[in-house]
Amino acid sequence: LVKEGVQEISAERRKQMVRDMKSSGIECAGLHWLFTPPPHGLHFTTADQQLREKSINYLDQLIDFCGDLGGEIMVFGSPGQRGTTDGVSLQEAKNYFADGLAKVANHAKERNVTILIESLPKSSTDVVNILKEAIEIVDKIGHPSISSMFDFHNTLDETEPWPLLIRKYYDNIKHIHVQNMDGTLIMKDSIPENFIPVFQALRNLSYKKWVSLEVFDFSPGGKFIAEESFKTFLEIEKRL
């Protein structure tokens, strides 16, 4: 969509994107992988204050873009832009993470957007690897527009059963990402059995927010992916 940054998408283009979604019968859930280039070089937990401020300012721009599209959530994964660098300790990186999100929290609230801290495995980043660590930052900030989510694919470092995580941290689970543990497309005829108790827990808790498929391999094409995913979710629903 852009060469240098989201600021290139004009107000009129954004309105047209909303009209196109509406005419197609779809809506925007939100944004994901917020700092994937472009722009290049952003980093949220670096010791370089100027770069942190640049990254925070860009997050502010993304909040406006998300709000303009009618999106409700912004999933902050972006492993390459939040690890420990330049001699920054893990605790310092977490503090920078919290401080940066706190600075945009009021703006997010104004745009009816919630920023969700996504825990990622240690193979991706060393900052926030389990849901408990994400919630610790959420609690430290203490703002309704900063929360978390659950992603099946990113639970490699979790030691507690998934349904227990759902129940324990339910108040801060504002979004669900679904895909096979190896990142492949989840299909109707090969739904992992250990996924079902998670959805049962969500149903028992009356979860009403988005459940989305996270796609890594786009080669099958959008139409096939959408149709198969819809069949898969319907099959999961039947098993509850």
Short mmCIF file of C-alpha atoms in Angstrom, two decimals:
data_model
loop_
_atom_site.label_atom_id
_atom_site.label_comp_id
_atom_site.label_asym_id
_atom_site.label_seq_id
_atom_site.Cartn_x
_atom_site.Cartn_y
_atom_site.Cartn_z
CA LEU A 1 0.00 0.00 0.00
CA VAL A 2 2.86 2.40 0.72
CA LYS A 3 6.49 3.12 -0.14
CA GLU A 4 7.61 5.03 2.94
CA GLY A 5 4.76 4.95 5.44
CA VAL A 6 1.05 4.98 6.15
CA GLN A 7 0.95 8.76 5.89
CA GLU A 8 0.95 8.29 2.11
CA ILE A 9 -2.62 6.98 2.24
CA SER A 10 -4.75 10.10 1.90
CA ALA A 11 -7.97 10.78 3.76
CA GLU A 12 -9.96 10.27 0.57
CA ARG A 13 -8.20 6.98 -0.18
CA ARG A 14 -9.03 5.78 3.32
CA LYS A 15 -12.69 6.70 2.82
CA GLN A 16 -12.65 4.79 -0.46
CA MET A 17 -11.16 1.75 1.28
CA VAL A 18 -14.03 1.84 3.77
CA ARG A 19 -16.56 2.13 0.96
CA ASP A 20 -14.93 -0.80 -0.86
CA MET A 21 -15.06 -2.96 2.26
CA LYS A 22 -18.68 -2.07 2.89
CA SER A 23 -19.74 -2.81 -0.68
CA SER A 24 -17.96 -6.17 -0.45
CA GLY A 25 -19.69 -7.10 2.79
CA ILE A 26 -16.54 -7.12 4.90
CA GLU A 27 -15.16 -4.95 7.69
CA CYS A 28 -11.77 -4.15 9.13
CA ALA A 29 -10.90 -5.99 12.34
CA GLY A 30 -7.75 -3.91 12.78
CA LEU A 31 -4.02 -3.89 12.06
CA HIS A 32 -1.30 -6.46 12.70
CA TRP A 33 2.52 -6.61 12.54
CA LEU A 34 2.55 -2.87 13.03
CA PHE A 35 6.22 -2.10 12.38
CA THR A 36 6.96 -4.37 9.44
CA PRO A 37 8.79 -2.20 6.86
CA PRO A 38 8.14 0.26 5.39
CA PRO A 39 9.19 2.43 7.10
CA HIS A 40 12.54 0.81 7.73
CA GLY A 41 14.55 1.07 10.91
CA LEU A 42 11.87 1.54 13.55
CA HIS A 43 12.52 0.12 17.01
CA PHE A 44 10.33 0.44 20.10
CA THR A 45 12.70 -0.73 22.86
CA THR A 46 16.06 0.66 21.77
CA ALA A 47 18.27 2.82 24.00
CA ASP A 48 18.20 5.44 21.23
CA GLN A 49 15.61 7.89 22.55
CA GLN A 50 15.25 9.67 19.22
CA LEU A 51 14.50 6.41 17.44
CA ARG A 52 12.04 5.38 20.14
CA GLU A 53 10.21 8.69 19.73
CA LYS A 54 10.15 8.25 15.96
CA SER A 55 8.67 4.78 16.44
CA ILE A 56 6.09 6.06 18.92
CA ASN A 57 5.08 8.82 16.52
CA TYR A 58 4.60 6.28 13.75
CA LEU A 59 2.44 4.17 16.06
CA ASP A 60 0.30 7.28 16.53
CA GLN A 61 -0.11 7.50 12.76
CA LEU A 62 -1.11 3.85 12.62
CA ILE A 63 -3.74 4.47 15.27
CA ASP A 64 -5.32 7.10 13.04
CA PHE A 65 -5.16 4.78 10.04
CA CYS A 66 -6.79 1.97 12.00
CA GLY A 67 -9.47 4.30 13.31
CA ASP A 68 -10.14 5.70 9.83
CA LEU A 69 -10.75 2.15 8.55
CA GLY A 70 -13.08 1.36 11.45
CA GLY A 71 -10.66 -1.14 12.97
CA GLU A 72 -11.00 -2.00 16.64
CA ILE A 73 -7.64 -3.53 17.50
CA MET A 74 -3.94 -3.23 16.70
CA VAL A 75 -1.85 -6.32 17.42
CA PHE A 76 1.67 -5.36 18.48
CA GLY A 77 3.85 -8.30 17.46
CA SER A 78 6.74 -6.91 15.41
CA PRO A 79 9.52 -9.07 16.93
CA GLY A 80 12.33 -7.38 15.03
CA GLN A 81 11.40 -3.99 16.41
CA ARG A 82 11.11 -4.80 20.11
CA GLY A 83 14.05 -6.99 21.13
CA THR A 84 16.94 -6.05 23.43
CA THR A 85 19.59 -4.13 21.47
CA ASP A 86 22.52 -1.81 22.17
CA GLY A 87 23.19 -3.25 25.61
CA VAL A 88 19.62 -2.67 26.81
CA SER A 89 18.63 -5.12 29.54
CA LEU A 90 15.44 -7.15 29.33
CA GLN A 91 13.81 -5.11 32.10
CA GLU A 92 14.80 -1.85 30.44
CA ALA A 93 13.30 -3.08 27.17
CA LYS A 94 10.04 -3.94 28.93
CA ASN A 95 10.03 -0.51 30.56
CA TYR A 96 10.53 1.18 27.18
CA PHE A 97 7.74 -0.99 25.76
CA ALA A 98 5.37 0.08 28.53
CA ASP A 99 6.36 3.75 28.36
CA GLY A 100 5.89 3.92 24.61
CA LEU A 101 2.45 2.33 24.71
CA ALA A 102 1.41 4.57 27.60
CA LYS A 103 2.21 7.62 25.49
CA VAL A 104 -0.23 6.63 22.75
CA ALA A 105 -2.94 5.14 24.97
CA ASN A 106 -5.13 8.24 25.18
CA HIS A 107 -4.94 8.74 21.42
CA ALA A 108 -5.97 5.13 20.90
CA LYS A 109 -8.94 5.62 23.20
CA GLU A 110 -10.01 8.70 21.24
CA ARG A 111 -10.02 6.63 18.05
CA ASN A 112 -11.81 3.66 19.67
CA VAL A 113 -8.78 1.45 19.11
CA THR A 114 -7.21 -1.02 21.54
CA ILE A 115 -3.51 -1.89 21.20
CA LEU A 116 -2.83 -5.53 22.02
CA ILE A 117 0.55 -6.78 23.21
CA GLU A 118 1.24 -10.09 21.49
CA SER A 119 3.49 -12.54 23.31
CA LEU A 120 5.98 -14.16 20.92
CA PRO A 121 8.28 -17.18 21.29
CA LYS A 122 11.93 -16.74 22.23
CA SER A 123 12.88 -17.79 18.71
CA SER A 124 11.38 -14.49 17.53
CA THR A 125 12.26 -12.01 20.28
CA ASP A 126 13.40 -11.91 23.88
CA VAL A 127 10.85 -9.31 24.97
CA VAL A 128 7.48 -10.73 26.17
CA ASN A 129 7.46 -14.46 25.42
CA ILE A 130 4.43 -15.61 27.39
CA LEU A 131 0.99 -14.20 28.04
CA LYS A 132 1.79 -13.54 31.72
CA GLU A 133 4.57 -11.12 30.69
CA ALA A 134 2.23 -9.31 28.33
CA ILE A 135 -0.34 -8.90 31.08
CA GLU A 136 2.32 -7.56 33.45
CA ILE A 137 2.96 -4.71 31.03
CA VAL A 138 -0.77 -4.18 30.52
CA ASP A 139 -1.25 -3.94 34.29
CA LYS A 140 1.72 -1.58 34.62
CA ILE A 141 0.20 0.81 32.08
CA GLY A 142 -3.29 0.50 33.53
CA HIS A 143 -5.15 1.97 30.57
CA PRO A 144 -8.29 0.51 28.91
CA SER A 145 -6.83 0.96 25.42
CA ILE A 146 -3.81 -1.25 26.13
CA SER A 147 -4.51 -4.97 26.43
CA SER A 148 -3.46 -8.36 25.03
CA MET A 149 -4.58 -11.32 22.93
CA PHE A 150 -4.11 -15.08 22.41
CA ASP A 151 -2.28 -16.57 19.43
CA PHE A 152 -2.07 -20.38 19.10
CA HIS A 153 1.09 -20.17 17.01
CA ASN A 154 2.96 -18.13 19.63
CA THR A 155 2.43 -20.37 22.66
CA LEU A 156 5.66 -22.38 22.36
CA ASP A 157 7.08 -21.02 25.62
CA GLU A 158 3.88 -21.32 27.65
CA THR A 159 3.94 -23.88 30.47
CA GLU A 160 0.28 -23.74 31.47
CA PRO A 161 -2.59 -25.40 29.55
CA TRP A 162 -4.18 -23.15 26.94
CA PRO A 163 -7.73 -23.24 28.40
CA LEU A 164 -6.28 -22.24 31.77
CA LEU A 165 -4.52 -19.27 30.14
CA ILE A 166 -7.82 -18.23 28.57
CA ARG A 167 -9.63 -18.36 31.91
CA LYS A 168 -6.83 -16.74 33.91
CA TYR A 169 -6.26 -13.79 31.56
CA TYR A 170 -9.68 -13.56 29.94
CA ASP A 171 -10.26 -9.92 30.89
CA ASN A 172 -7.25 -8.98 28.74
CA ILE A 173 -7.83 -11.30 25.78
CA LYS A 174 -9.32 -9.00 23.17
CA HIS A 175 -8.46 -10.97 20.02
CA ILE A 176 -7.68 -14.54 18.91
CA HIS A 177 -5.27 -15.61 16.16
CA VAL A 178 -5.69 -19.09 14.72
CA GLN A 179 -3.34 -21.17 12.59
CA ASN A 180 -1.53 -24.47 12.83
CA MET A 181 1.47 -24.57 15.14
CA ASP A 182 3.78 -24.91 12.14
CA GLY A 183 2.21 -21.84 10.52
CA THR A 184 0.31 -23.73 7.83
CA LEU A 185 -3.33 -23.09 6.98
CA ILE A 186 -5.70 -24.82 9.37
CA MET A 187 -8.18 -26.96 7.43
CA LYS A 188 -11.63 -28.33 8.20
CA ASP A 189 -10.53 -31.99 8.07
CA SER A 190 -7.36 -31.57 10.15
CA ILE A 191 -8.28 -29.36 13.11
CA PRO A 192 -5.91 -30.11 16.02
CA GLU A 193 -7.90 -31.68 18.85
CA ASN A 194 -6.15 -29.56 21.48
CA PHE A 195 -7.56 -26.42 19.82
CA ILE A 196 -11.14 -27.36 20.65
CA PRO A 197 -10.92 -26.88 24.47
CA VAL A 198 -9.69 -23.33 23.88
CA PHE A 199 -12.77 -22.48 21.87
CA GLN A 200 -14.95 -24.22 24.43
CA ALA A 201 -13.42 -22.04 27.13
CA LEU A 202 -14.07 -18.95 25.03
CA ARG A 203 -17.68 -19.99 24.48
CA ASN A 204 -18.15 -20.68 28.19
CA LEU A 205 -16.88 -17.16 28.91
CA SER A 206 -19.19 -15.66 26.25
CA TYR A 207 -16.32 -14.33 24.14
CA LYS A 208 -17.78 -11.90 21.56
CA LYS A 209 -14.71 -10.42 19.90
CA TRP A 210 -12.80 -11.29 16.73
CA VAL A 211 -11.36 -14.70 15.96
CA SER A 212 -9.10 -14.35 12.94
CA LEU A 213 -7.00 -16.59 10.77
CA GLU A 214 -3.37 -15.48 10.61
CA VAL A 215 -1.99 -16.34 7.19
CA PHE A 216 1.69 -16.98 6.47
CA ASP A 217 1.40 -18.73 3.11
CA PHE A 218 -0.68 -16.71 0.65
CA SER A 219 0.04 -18.95 -2.35
CA PRO A 220 -3.38 -20.72 -2.29
CA GLY A 221 -5.02 -17.36 -3.01
CA GLY A 222 -7.33 -15.17 -0.97
CA LYS A 223 -10.57 -16.77 -2.11
CA PHE A 224 -9.47 -20.31 -1.24
CA ILE A 225 -8.02 -19.24 2.11
CA ALA A 226 -11.19 -17.34 3.06
CA GLU A 227 -13.55 -20.15 2.05
CA GLU A 228 -11.55 -22.90 3.75
CA SER A 229 -11.11 -20.85 6.89
CA PHE A 230 -14.83 -20.21 7.10
CA LYS A 231 -15.54 -23.94 6.77
CA THR A 232 -12.95 -24.64 9.46
CA PHE A 233 -14.46 -22.20 11.93
CA LEU A 234 -17.94 -23.62 11.32
CA GLU A 235 -16.59 -27.12 11.97
CA ILE A 236 -14.98 -25.96 15.21
CA GLU A 237 -18.30 -24.46 16.26
CA LYS A 238 -20.06 -27.79 15.63
CA ARG A 239 -17.70 -29.56 18.01
CA LEU A 240 -18.43 -27.28 20.96
#
